[in-house]
PDB file of C-alpha atoms in Angstrom:
ATOM      1  CA  MET A   1     -28.618   6.505  -5.892  1.00  0.00           C
ATOM      2  CA  TYR A   2     -25.134   5.978  -7.676  1.00  0.00           C
ATOM      3  CA  LYS A   3     -22.143   7.781  -6.599  1.00  0.00           C
ATOM      4  CA  ILE A   4     -19.526   9.585  -8.367  1.00  0.00           C
ATOM      5  CA  THR A   5     -15.948   8.546  -7.334  1.00  0.00           C
ATOM      6  CA  ASN A   6     -12.747  10.667  -7.272  1.00  0.00           C
ATOM      7  CA  GLU A   7     -10.334   8.183  -6.132  1.00  0.00           C
ATOM      8  CA  ILE A   8      -9.872   5.094  -3.989  1.00  0.00           C
ATOM      9  CA  SER A   9      -8.566   5.431  -0.229  1.00  0.00           C
ATOM     10  CA  VAL A  10      -7.450   2.553   1.959  1.00  0.00           C
ATOM     11  CA  ASP A  11      -6.581   1.855   5.331  1.00  0.00           C
ATOM     12  CA  SER A  12      -3.286   0.571   7.180  1.00  0.00           C
ATOM     13  CA  GLU A  13      -4.116  -2.915   5.783  1.00  0.00           C
ATOM     14  CA  GLY A  14      -4.640  -2.022   1.940  1.00  0.00           C
ATOM     15  CA  HIS A  15      -8.486  -2.436   2.430  1.00  0.00           C
ATOM     16  CA  GLU A  16     -10.793   0.242   0.985  1.00  0.00           C
ATOM     17  CA  ILE A  17     -11.655   2.998   3.763  1.00  0.00           C
ATOM     18  CA  ARG A  18     -15.085   3.554   1.921  1.00  0.00           C
ATOM     19  CA  HIS A  19     -17.807   1.689   3.213  1.00  0.00           C
ATOM     20  CA  HIS A  20     -20.158   0.330   0.375  1.00  0.00           C
ATOM     21  CA  GLY A  21     -23.630   0.572   1.476  1.00  0.00           C
ATOM     22  CA  THR A  22     -24.556   0.147   5.030  1.00  0.00           C
ATOM     23  CA  LEU A  23     -24.597  -3.026   7.438  1.00  0.00           C
ATOM     24  CA  ALA A  24     -28.081  -3.740   6.750  1.00  0.00           C
ATOM     25  CA  TYR A  25     -27.696  -3.222   2.908  1.00  0.00           C
ATOM     26  CA  PRO A  26     -24.031  -3.607   2.043  1.00  0.00           C
ATOM     27  CA  ILE A  27     -23.954  -2.505  -1.599  1.00  0.00           C
ATOM     28  CA  ALA A  28     -22.962   0.471  -3.632  1.00  0.00           C
ATOM     29  CA  THR A  29     -23.072   1.668  -7.364  1.00  0.00           C
ATOM     30  CA  TYR A  30     -20.562   3.876  -8.903  1.00  0.00           C
ATOM     31  CA  PHE A  31     -20.120   5.930 -11.836  1.00  0.00           C
ATOM     32  CA  ASN A  32     -16.368   6.243 -12.531  1.00  0.00           C
ATOM     33  CA  ASP A  33     -15.062   8.743 -15.130  1.00  0.00           C
ATOM     34  CA  MET A  34     -11.444   7.374 -15.215  1.00  0.00           C
ATOM     35  CA  SER A  35     -10.121  10.475 -16.946  1.00  0.00           C
ATOM     36  CA  ASN A  36     -10.067  12.062 -13.517  1.00  0.00           C
ATOM     37  CA  VAL A  37      -9.855   9.156 -11.256  1.00  0.00           C
ATOM     38  CA  LEU A  38      -6.727   7.832  -9.635  1.00  0.00           C
ATOM     39  CA  VAL A  39      -7.112   4.131  -8.669  1.00  0.00           C
ATOM     40  CA  ILE A  40      -4.341   2.554  -6.699  1.00  0.00           C
ATOM     41  CA  TRP A  41      -3.882  -1.139  -6.157  1.00  0.00           C
ATOM     42  CA  HIS A  42      -6.374  -1.959  -3.464  1.00  0.00           C
ATOM     43  CA  TRP A  43      -8.503  -5.048  -2.141  1.00  0.00           C
ATOM     44  CA  HIS A  44     -11.862  -5.411  -0.198  1.00  0.00           C
ATOM     45  CA  GLU A  45     -14.143  -8.008   1.247  1.00  0.00           C
ATOM     46  CA  GLU A  46     -16.848  -7.324  -1.561  1.00  0.00           C
ATOM     47  CA  PHE A  47     -17.145  -8.868  -4.730  1.00  0.00           C
ATOM     48  CA  GLU A  48     -17.080  -6.080  -7.544  1.00  0.00           C
ATOM     49  CA  LEU A  49     -19.029  -6.094 -10.929  1.00  0.00           C
ATOM     50  CA  ILE A  50     -17.917  -3.648 -13.639  1.00  0.00           C
ATOM     51  CA  TYR A  51     -19.053  -2.795 -17.139  1.00  0.00           C
ATOM     52  CA  VAL A  52     -17.698  -0.145 -19.659  1.00  0.00           C
ATOM     53  CA  THR A  53     -20.034   2.394 -20.827  1.00  0.00           C
ATOM     54  CA  LYS A  54     -17.718   4.374 -22.726  1.00  0.00           C
ATOM     55  CA  GLY A  55     -14.151   4.381 -24.345  1.00  0.00           C
ATOM     56  CA  VAL A  56     -11.318   1.844 -22.982  1.00  0.00           C
ATOM     57  CA  VAL A  57     -10.223   0.940 -19.696  1.00  0.00           C
ATOM     58  CA  ARG A  58      -7.587  -1.393 -18.396  1.00  0.00           C
ATOM     59  CA  VAL A  59      -8.210  -3.778 -15.278  1.00  0.00           C
ATOM     60  CA  GLY A  60      -5.027  -5.112 -13.534  1.00  0.00           C
ATOM     61  CA  VAL A  61      -5.230  -8.221 -11.340  1.00  0.00           C
ATOM     62  CA  GLY A  62      -2.104  -9.653 -10.043  1.00  0.00           C
ATOM     63  CA  SER A  63      -0.007  -9.995 -13.443  1.00  0.00           C
ATOM     64  CA  ILE A  64      -2.737  -9.803 -15.516  1.00  0.00           C
ATOM     65  CA  GLU A  65      -3.951  -6.863 -17.415  1.00  0.00           C
ATOM     66  CA  LYS A  66      -7.243  -6.915 -19.031  1.00  0.00           C
ATOM     67  CA  THR A  67      -8.474  -4.293 -21.674  1.00  0.00           C
ATOM     68  CA  LEU A  68     -12.148  -3.796 -21.715  1.00  0.00           C
ATOM     69  CA  THR A  69     -14.289  -1.802 -24.227  1.00  0.00           C
ATOM     70  CA  VAL A  70     -17.581  -0.249 -24.480  1.00  0.00           C
ATOM     71  CA  GLY A  71     -19.907  -3.337 -23.406  1.00  0.00           C
ATOM     72  CA  ASP A  72     -17.483  -5.518 -22.011  1.00  0.00           C
ATOM     73  CA  GLY A  73     -17.387  -6.341 -17.975  1.00  0.00           C
ATOM     74  CA  CYS A  74     -15.964  -8.237 -15.224  1.00  0.00           C
ATOM     75  CA  PHE A  75     -15.854  -9.626 -12.081  1.00  0.00           C
ATOM     76  CA  ILE A  76     -13.307  -9.122  -9.183  1.00  0.00           C
ATOM     77  CA  ASN A  77     -13.511 -11.625  -6.322  1.00  0.00           C
ATOM     78  CA  SER A  78     -13.303 -11.071  -2.574  1.00  0.00           C
ATOM     79  CA  ASN A  79      -9.893  -9.765  -1.046  1.00  0.00           C
ATOM     80  CA  VAL A  80      -8.155  -9.851  -4.620  1.00  0.00           C
ATOM     81  CA  PRO A  81      -5.730  -7.006  -5.131  1.00  0.00           C
ATOM     82  CA  HIS A  82      -6.976  -5.020  -8.385  1.00  0.00           C
ATOM     83  CA  THR A  83      -6.315  -1.357 -10.396  1.00  0.00           C
ATOM     84  CA  ILE A  84      -8.227   0.178 -12.727  1.00  0.00           C
ATOM     85  CA  CYS A  85      -7.278   2.839 -15.244  1.00  0.00           C
ATOM     86  CA  ARG A  86      -8.152   4.391 -18.561  1.00  0.00           C
ATOM     87  CA  LEU A  87      -6.032   3.088 -21.824  1.00  0.00           C
ATOM     88  CA  ASP A  88      -3.544   5.874 -22.698  1.00  0.00           C
ATOM     89  CA  SER A  89      -5.248   9.204 -23.377  1.00  0.00           C
ATOM     90  CA  ARG A  90      -8.798   7.738 -24.317  1.00  0.00           C
ATOM     91  CA  ASP A  91     -11.806   8.109 -22.550  1.00  0.00           C
ATOM     92  CA  GLY A  92     -13.042   5.517 -20.266  1.00  0.00           C
ATOM     93  CA  ILE A  93     -16.291   5.684 -18.112  1.00  0.00           C
ATOM     94  CA  ILE A  94     -17.575   2.495 -16.117  1.00  0.00           C
ATOM     95  CA  HIS A  95     -20.326   1.367 -14.012  1.00  0.00           C
ATOM     96  CA  SER A  96     -19.415  -0.609 -10.925  1.00  0.00           C
ATOM     97  CA  ILE A  97     -21.616  -2.568  -8.352  1.00  0.00           C
ATOM     98  CA  VAL A  98     -19.435  -3.290  -5.165  1.00  0.00           C
ATOM     99  CA  PHE A  99     -21.738  -5.595  -2.690  1.00  0.00           C
ATOM    100  CA  HIS A 100     -20.575  -7.885   0.272  1.00  0.00           C
ATOM    101  CA  PRO A 101     -21.554 -11.384  -0.441  1.00  0.00           C
ATOM    102  CA  LYS A 102     -23.864 -11.505   2.429  1.00  0.00           C
ATOM    103  CA  LEU A 103     -26.297  -9.312   0.610  1.00  0.00           C
ATOM    104  CA  ILE A 104     -27.006 -12.658  -1.043  1.00  0.00           C
ATOM    105  CA  GLY A 105     -26.888 -14.978   1.888  1.00  0.00           C
ATOM    106  CA  GLY A 106     -25.446 -14.963   5.385  1.00  0.00           C
ATOM    107  CA  ARG A 107     -22.713 -17.184   6.502  1.00  0.00           C
ATOM    108  CA  HIS A 108     -25.202 -19.871   7.705  1.00  0.00           C
ATOM    109  CA  SER A 109     -27.358 -20.080   4.751  1.00  0.00           C
ATOM    110  CA  ILE A 110     -27.320 -22.486   1.985  1.00  0.00           C
ATOM    111  CA  TYR A 111     -26.656 -19.674  -0.422  1.00  0.00           C
ATOM    112  CA  TRP A 112     -23.265 -19.060   1.511  1.00  0.00           C
ATOM    113  CA  GLN A 113     -22.423 -22.647   1.900  1.00  0.00           C
ATOM    114  CA  LYS A 114     -23.490 -23.731  -1.574  1.00  0.00           C
ATOM    115  CA  TYR A 115     -22.516 -21.099  -3.848  1.00  0.00           C
ATOM    116  CA  LEU A 116     -20.744 -17.752  -2.222  1.00  0.00           C
ATOM    117  CA  LYS A 117     -18.141 -19.527   0.091  1.00  0.00           C
ATOM    118  CA  PRO A 118     -16.853 -22.022  -2.871  1.00  0.00           C
ATOM    119  CA  LEU A 119     -16.836 -19.185  -5.322  1.00  0.00           C
ATOM    120  CA  MET A 120     -14.855 -17.008  -2.745  1.00  0.00           C
ATOM    121  CA  GLU A 121     -12.162 -19.421  -2.119  1.00  0.00           C
ATOM    122  CA  ASN A 122     -11.844 -20.463  -5.669  1.00  0.00           C
ATOM    123  CA  GLU A 123      -8.521 -19.648  -6.727  1.00  0.00           C
ATOM    124  CA  GLU A 124      -9.106 -19.915 -10.558  1.00  0.00           C
ATOM    125  CA  ARG A 125     -11.920 -17.479 -10.291  1.00  0.00           C
ATOM    126  CA  GLN A 126     -10.399 -14.511  -8.763  1.00  0.00           C
ATOM    127  CA  PHE A 127     -11.096 -12.408 -11.931  1.00  0.00           C
ATOM    128  CA  ILE A 128     -13.416 -13.200 -14.816  1.00  0.00           C
ATOM    129  CA  SER A 129     -13.948 -11.214 -17.569  1.00  0.00           C
ATOM    130  CA  PHE A 130     -16.883 -10.693 -19.858  1.00  0.00           C
ATOM    131  CA  ASP A 131     -16.616 -10.057 -23.844  1.00  0.00           C
ATOM    132  CA  SER A 132     -19.835  -8.537 -25.216  1.00  0.00           C
ATOM    133  CA  MET A 133     -19.181 -10.029 -28.411  1.00  0.00           C
ATOM    134  CA  GLN A 134     -19.211 -13.454 -26.830  1.00  0.00           C
ATOM    135  CA  THR A 135     -22.804 -14.422 -26.605  1.00  0.00           C
ATOM    136  CA  GLU A 136     -22.762 -16.547 -23.607  1.00  0.00           C
ATOM    137  CA  ASP A 137     -21.307 -13.455 -21.803  1.00  0.00           C
ATOM    138  CA  SER A 138     -24.150 -11.525 -22.897  1.00  0.00           C
ATOM    139  CA  GLN A 139     -26.740 -12.698 -20.203  1.00  0.00           C
ATOM    140  CA  ILE A 140     -24.120 -12.058 -17.353  1.00  0.00           C
ATOM    141  CA  ILE A 141     -23.610  -8.317 -18.673  1.00  0.00           C
ATOM    142  CA  SER A 142     -27.383  -7.634 -19.136  1.00  0.00           C
ATOM    143  CA  LEU A 143     -27.697  -8.676 -15.557  1.00  0.00           C
ATOM    144  CA  ILE A 144     -25.104  -6.296 -14.099  1.00  0.00           C
ATOM    145  CA  GLN A 145     -26.314  -3.582 -16.065  1.00  0.00           C
ATOM    146  CA  SER A 146     -29.891  -4.057 -14.921  1.00  0.00           C
ATOM    147  CA  ALA A 147     -28.898  -4.472 -11.215  1.00  0.00           C
ATOM    148  CA  TRP A 148     -26.645  -1.234 -11.869  1.00  0.00           C
ATOM    149  CA  GLN A 149     -29.767   0.948 -13.025  1.00  0.00           C
ATOM    150  CA  ALA A 150     -32.412  -0.568 -10.469  1.00  0.00           C
ATOM    151  CA  GLU A 151     -29.933   0.356  -7.478  1.00  0.00           C
ATOM    152  CA  ALA A 152     -29.255   3.889  -9.386  1.00  0.00           C
ATOM    153  CA  GLU A 153     -33.331   4.592  -9.630  1.00  0.00           C
ATOM    154  CA  GLU A 154     -34.109   3.117  -6.363  1.00  0.00           C
ATOM    155  CA  ALA A 155     -37.667   2.642  -7.621  1.00  0.00           C
ATOM    156  CA  ALA A 156     -40.270   0.819  -4.797  1.00  0.00           C
ATOM    157  CA  GLY A 157     -38.813  -2.223  -3.842  1.00  0.00           C
ATOM    158  CA  TYR A 158     -35.471  -2.092  -5.861  1.00  0.00           C
ATOM    159  CA  GLU A 159     -33.503  -3.644  -3.099  1.00  0.00           C
ATOM    160  CA  PHE A 160     -35.637  -7.366  -3.813  1.00  0.00           C
ATOM    161  CA  LYS A 161     -34.920  -6.777  -7.549  1.00  0.00           C
ATOM    162  CA  VAL A 162     -31.195  -5.922  -6.969  1.00  0.00           C
ATOM    163  CA  ARG A 163     -30.537  -8.881  -5.109  1.00  0.00           C
ATOM    164  CA  GLU A 164     -32.400 -11.208  -7.266  1.00  0.00           C
ATOM    165  CA  LEU A 165     -30.429 -10.278 -10.201  1.00  0.00           C
ATOM    166  CA  LEU A 166     -26.996 -10.321  -8.408  1.00  0.00           C
ATOM    167  CA  SER A 167     -28.051 -13.846  -6.917  1.00  0.00           C
ATOM    168  CA  LYS A 168     -28.634 -14.919 -10.783  1.00  0.00           C
ATOM    169  CA  VAL A 169     -25.077 -13.578 -11.301  1.00  0.00           C
ATOM    170  CA  ILE A 170     -23.406 -15.421  -8.452  1.00  0.00           C
ATOM    171  CA  PHE A 171     -25.373 -18.551  -9.509  1.00  0.00           C
ATOM    172  CA  LEU A 172     -23.782 -18.005 -13.158  1.00  0.00           C
ATOM    173  CA  LEU A 173     -20.157 -17.716 -11.742  1.00  0.00           C
ATOM    174  CA  SER A 174     -20.421 -20.226  -9.694  1.00  0.00           C
ATOM    175  CA  GLU A 175     -21.585 -22.767 -12.569  1.00  0.00           C
ATOM    176  CA  GLY A 176     -18.475 -21.505 -14.544  1.00  0.00           C
ATOM    177  CA  GLN A 177     -20.259 -21.613 -17.517  1.00  0.00           C
ATOM    178  CA  THR A 178     -19.730 -17.837 -18.477  1.00  0.00           C
ATOM    179  CA  GLY A 179     -17.125 -15.448 -18.951  1.00  0.00           C
ATOM    180  CA  LYS A 180     -13.159 -16.074 -19.204  1.00  0.00           C
ATOM    181  CA  PRO A 181     -11.327 -16.729 -15.696  1.00  0.00           C
ATOM    182  CA  TYR A 182      -7.851 -15.820 -14.721  1.00  0.00           C
ATOM    183  CA  ALA A 183      -6.161 -18.781 -12.582  1.00  0.00           C
ATOM    184  CA  PRO A 184      -2.722 -17.617 -11.123  1.00  0.00           C
ATOM    185  CA  THR A 185      -0.121 -19.679 -10.799  1.00  0.00           C
ATOM    186  CA  PRO A 186       1.193 -20.792  -7.383  1.00  0.00           C
ATOM    187  CA  LYS A 187       4.363 -18.474  -7.805  1.00  0.00           C
ATOM    188  CA  GLU A 188       1.752 -15.523  -8.743  1.00  0.00           C
ATOM    189  CA  LEU A 189      -0.222 -16.175  -5.526  1.00  0.00           C
ATOM    190  CA  ARG A 190       2.865 -16.069  -3.553  1.00  0.00           C
ATOM    191  CA  ASP A 191       3.816 -12.728  -5.156  1.00  0.00           C
ATOM    192  CA  MET A 192       0.501 -11.340  -4.581  1.00  0.00           C
ATOM    193  CA  GLU A 193       0.775 -12.189  -0.897  1.00  0.00           C
ATOM    194  CA  ARG A 194       3.920 -10.463  -0.823  1.00  0.00           C
ATOM    195  CA  THR A 195       3.099  -7.550  -2.456  1.00  0.00           C
ATOM    196  CA  LYS A 196       0.211  -7.068  -0.063  1.00  0.00           C
ATOM    197  CA  GLN A 197       2.533  -7.196   2.587  1.00  0.00           C
ATOM    198  CA  MET A 198       4.528  -4.454   1.106  1.00  0.00           C
ATOM    199  CA  ILE A 199       1.508  -2.199   0.287  1.00  0.00           C
ATOM    200  CA  THR A 200       0.179  -2.648   3.869  1.00  0.00           C
ATOM    201  CA  PHE A 201       3.695  -1.622   5.039  1.00  0.00           C
ATOM    202  CA  MET A 202       3.919   1.570   2.802  1.00  0.00           C
ATOM    203  CA  GLU A 203       0.575   2.838   3.600  1.00  0.00           C
ATOM    204  CA  SER A 204       0.998   2.325   7.418  1.00  0.00           C
ATOM    205  CA  HIS A 205       4.393   4.349   6.697  1.00  0.00           C
ATOM    206  CA  PHE A 206       3.817   6.618   3.941  1.00  0.00           C
ATOM    207  CA  THR A 207       4.793   9.812   5.835  1.00  0.00           C
ATOM    208  CA  ASP A 208       8.305   8.475   6.423  1.00  0.00           C
ATOM    209  CA  GLU A 209      11.347   8.411   4.050  1.00  0.00           C
ATOM    210  CA  LEU A 210      10.950   4.701   3.122  1.00  0.00           C
ATOM    211  CA  THR A 211      13.998   2.856   1.232  1.00  0.00           C
ATOM    212  CA  ILE A 212      13.750  -0.359  -0.743  1.00  0.00           C
ATOM    213  CA  LYS A 213      15.334  -2.314   1.894  1.00  0.00           C
ATOM    214  CA  GLN A 214      12.950  -1.386   4.496  1.00  0.00           C
ATOM    215  CA  ILE A 215       9.993  -2.518   2.169  1.00  0.00           C
ATOM    216  CA  ALA A 216      11.774  -5.557   1.009  1.00  0.00           C
ATOM    217  CA  ALA A 217      12.587  -6.567   4.656  1.00  0.00           C
ATOM    218  CA  VAL A 218       8.752  -6.633   5.384  1.00  0.00           C
ATOM    219  CA  ALA A 219       8.052  -9.609   3.008  1.00  0.00           C
ATOM    220  CA  ALA A 220      11.631 -11.169   3.590  1.00  0.00           C
ATOM    221  CA  LEU A 221      12.934 -10.501   0.254  1.00  0.00           C
ATOM    222  CA  SER A 222      16.282  -9.015  -0.999  1.00  0.00           C
ATOM    223  CA  ASP A 223      16.118  -5.422  -2.673  1.00  0.00           C
ATOM    224  CA  GLY A 224      16.277  -7.085  -6.090  1.00  0.00           C
ATOM    225  CA  GLU A 225      13.513  -9.700  -5.473  1.00  0.00           C
ATOM    226  CA  CYS A 226      11.190  -7.015  -3.907  1.00  0.00           C
ATOM    227  CA  LEU A 227      11.577  -4.848  -7.111  1.00  0.00           C
ATOM    228  CA  ARG A 228      10.944  -7.815  -9.084  1.00  0.00           C
ATOM    229  CA  CYS A 229       8.083  -9.308  -7.290  1.00  0.00           C
ATOM    230  CA  PHE A 230       6.391  -5.901  -6.960  1.00  0.00           C
ATOM    231  CA  LYS A 231       6.774  -5.156 -10.556  1.00  0.00           C
ATOM    232  CA  ARG A 232       5.273  -8.566 -11.606  1.00  0.00           C
ATOM    233  CA  SER A 233       2.208  -8.347  -9.403  1.00  0.00           C
ATOM    234  CA  THR A 234       1.331  -4.498  -9.980  1.00  0.00           C
ATOM    235  CA  GLY A 235       3.318  -3.189 -12.766  1.00  0.00           C
ATOM    236  CA  LEU A 236       4.863  -0.611 -10.781  1.00  0.00           C
ATOM    237  CA  SER A 237       7.698  -0.305  -8.785  1.00  0.00           C
ATOM    238  CA  PRO A 238       7.067   0.011  -4.975  1.00  0.00           C
ATOM    239  CA  ILE A 239       8.208   3.774  -5.074  1.00  0.00           C
ATOM    240  CA  GLN A 240       5.736   4.359  -7.727  1.00  0.00           C
ATOM    241  CA  PHE A 241       3.004   3.001  -5.700  1.00  0.00           C
ATOM    242  CA  LEU A 242       4.141   4.955  -2.872  1.00  0.00           C
ATOM    243  CA  LYS A 243       3.958   8.145  -4.991  1.00  0.00           C
ATOM    244  CA  ASP A 244       0.330   7.353  -5.845  1.00  0.00           C
ATOM    245  CA  TYR A 245      -0.626   6.613  -2.561  1.00  0.00           C
ATOM    246  CA  ARG A 246       0.886   9.964  -1.314  1.00  0.00           C
ATOM    247  CA  LEU A 247      -1.094  11.438  -3.884  1.00  0.00           C
ATOM    248  CA  ILE A 248      -4.292   9.995  -2.774  1.00  0.00           C
ATOM    249  CA  ARG A 249      -3.820  11.083   0.813  1.00  0.00           C
ATOM    250  CA  ALA A 250      -2.996  14.661  -0.522  1.00  0.00           C
ATOM    251  CA  ALA A 251      -6.135  14.751  -2.258  1.00  0.00           C
ATOM    252  CA  GLU A 252      -7.909  13.578   0.752  1.00  0.00           C
ATOM    253  CA  LEU A 253      -6.652  16.547   2.847  1.00  0.00           C
ATOM    254  CA  ILE A 254      -7.009  19.520   0.056  1.00  0.00           C
ATOM    255  CA  ARG A 255     -10.756  18.145  -0.435  1.00  0.00           C
ATOM    256  CA  SER A 256     -11.632  17.957   3.339  1.00  0.00           C
ATOM    257  CA  THR A 257      -9.428  20.519   5.247  1.00  0.00           C
ATOM    258  CA  ASN A 258      -8.127  23.977   5.146  1.00  0.00           C
ATOM    259  CA  GLN A 259      -4.585  23.526   5.393  1.00  0.00           C
ATOM    260  CA  GLN A 260      -2.123  25.262   3.240  1.00  0.00           C
ATOM    261  CA  ILE A 261      -1.107  22.851   0.142  1.00  0.00           C
ATOM    262  CA  SER A 262       2.442  23.181   1.021  1.00  0.00           C
ATOM    263  CA  ASP A 263       1.672  21.885   4.608  1.00  0.00           C
ATOM    264  CA  ILE A 264      -0.192  19.089   3.180  1.00  0.00           C
ATOM    265  CA  ALA A 265       2.389  18.278   0.245  1.00  0.00           C
ATOM    266  CA  ALA A 266       4.994  18.164   3.334  1.00  0.00           C
ATOM    267  CA  GLN A 267       2.792  15.900   5.555  1.00  0.00           C
ATOM    268  CA  CYS A 268       2.186  13.410   2.824  1.00  0.00           C
ATOM    269  CA  GLY A 269       6.137  13.030   2.086  1.00  0.00           C
ATOM    270  CA  PHE A 270       6.517  15.431  -0.776  1.00  0.00           C
ATOM    271  CA  LEU A 271       9.546  17.804  -0.015  1.00  0.00           C
ATOM    272  CA  ASP A 272       9.565  19.667  -3.140  1.00  0.00           C
ATOM    273  CA  MET A 273       6.535  21.745  -3.730  1.00  0.00           C
ATOM    274  CA  SER A 274       7.076  21.866  -7.502  1.00  0.00           C
ATOM    275  CA  TYR A 275       7.309  18.194  -8.035  1.00  0.00           C
ATOM    276  CA  PHE A 276       4.454  17.730  -5.985  1.00  0.00           C
ATOM    277  CA  ALA A 277       2.196  20.079  -7.882  1.00  0.00           C
ATOM    278  CA  LYS A 278       3.428  18.501 -11.325  1.00  0.00           C
ATOM    279  CA  SER A 279       2.714  14.849 -10.019  1.00  0.00           C
ATOM    280  CA  PHE A 280      -0.744  15.994  -8.650  1.00  0.00           C
ATOM    281  CA  LYS A 281      -1.778  17.309 -12.024  1.00  0.00           C
ATOM    282  CA  GLN A 282      -0.606  14.801 -13.848  1.00  0.00           C
ATOM    283  CA  ALA A 283      -2.595  12.399 -11.564  1.00  0.00           C
ATOM    284  CA  PHE A 284      -5.645  14.235 -11.158  1.00  0.00           C
ATOM    285  CA  GLY A 285      -5.650  16.593 -14.379  1.00  0.00           C
ATOM    286  CA  GLU A 286      -5.333  20.017 -12.495  1.00  0.00           C
ATOM    287  CA  THR A 287      -3.301  21.986 -10.121  1.00  0.00           C
ATOM    288  CA  PRO A 288      -3.554  21.333  -6.230  1.00  0.00           C
ATOM    289  CA  THR A 289      -5.393  24.789  -6.023  1.00  0.00           C
ATOM    290  CA  ASN A 290      -7.722  24.096  -8.707  1.00  0.00           C
ATOM    291  CA  TYR A 291      -8.829  20.741  -7.418  1.00  0.00           C
ATOM    292  CA  ARG A 292      -9.586  22.140  -4.007  1.00  0.00           C
ATOM    293  CA  THR A 293     -11.717  24.901  -6.046  1.00  0.00           C
ATOM    294  CA  ALA A 294     -13.525  22.248  -8.106  1.00  0.00           C
ATOM    295  CA  GLU A 295     -14.315  20.075  -5.090  1.00  0.00           C
ATOM    296  CA  LEU A 296     -15.263  22.968  -3.240  1.00  0.00           C
ATOM    297  CA  SER A 297     -17.782  23.901  -6.331  1.00  0.00           C
ATOM    298  CA  LYS A 298     -19.305  20.412  -6.204  1.00  0.00           C
ATOM    299  CA  TYR A 299     -19.979  20.351  -2.636  1.00  0.00           C
ATOM    300  CA  LYS A 300     -21.862  23.875  -2.822  1.00  0.00           C
ATOM    301  CA  SER A 301     -23.808  22.518  -5.795  1.00  0.00           C
ATOM    302  CA  LYS A 302     -24.596  19.196  -4.001  1.00  0.00           C
ATOM    303  CA  TYR A 303     -25.851  21.359  -0.891  1.00  0.00           C
ATOM    304  CA  SER A 304     -27.968  23.705  -3.147  1.00  0.00           C
ATOM    305  CA  LEU A 305     -29.522  20.636  -4.413  1.00  0.00           C
ATOM    306  CA  MET A 306     -30.268  18.825  -1.256  1.00  0.00           C
ATOM    307  CA  ASN A 307     -31.657  22.466   0.141  1.00  0.00           C
ATOM    308  CA  ALA A 308     -34.041  22.633  -2.860  1.00  0.00           C
ATOM    309  CA  ASP A 309     -35.140  19.051  -2.326  1.00  0.00           C
ATOM    310  CA  GLU A 310     -36.156  20.142   0.996  1.00  0.00           C
ATOM    311  CA  ASP A 311     -37.980  23.005  -0.137  1.00  0.00           C
ATOM    312  CA  LEU A 312     -39.908  20.956  -2.325  1.00  0.00           C
ATOM    313  CA  ASP A 313     -40.800  18.733   0.391  1.00  0.00           C
TER     314      ASP A 313
END
């Protein structure tokens, strides 16, 4: 069954906290309405496949920003920093598949050695976009759609079908005959690694009053080069990223605890409550109080449905 996600949460090393699937079946499918989702820069070991079902979205990978419209898709390689957002005020809904390469083949298999490992290590294939108007891309987009649907429906034996479809995707990506790849320059790769260091530091110290000098020191950069490097890699300033990350953490606490919202704001580095409330509404489309109420309502609805299913059994 696919999951509806609200935002991306990451640990102190910038990797996603969310576990995609299980150890035995490391895959998950997601339905994201980008109108109320905040996806900060993050990375994970899993591959990610995305296609747009409504509106327009923008995918950021390093210094590149790619606009995708309905029917378009993309591939994001393992451990590649990325972000996703809707374009301006337009709608944007995506289906995504996040799966670990070992779903296709373990580290000692021919699949890993011949196809997966070379793809993961190919710096010229960190990000690949698929244009629905291009005939050569239509096959891979269809495979992604079919895999997402099979995973969502969970029919008998769906695990075999999903693995088969994703194996075909990996083969096509390995052959390099479909999609438009993004090949970062050595400078962009260096910027990306430095930015990952700075992101990791900010996420580990988000409750502190951080300065640009402290953030720059982590990557052995001057204040000015820190700002330029981070901007080139993410399109944001470090302070803007830190604010978004603090909002993500605040949303987690609002959703999962009964703490006072003012206490949560202070705990996440917001000392001005009115500024926090305004920033939160800009990010999530509603006030912190309304957000908590809405999330509680979703939980109650889900719990009621689960009980109804049990009654039917």
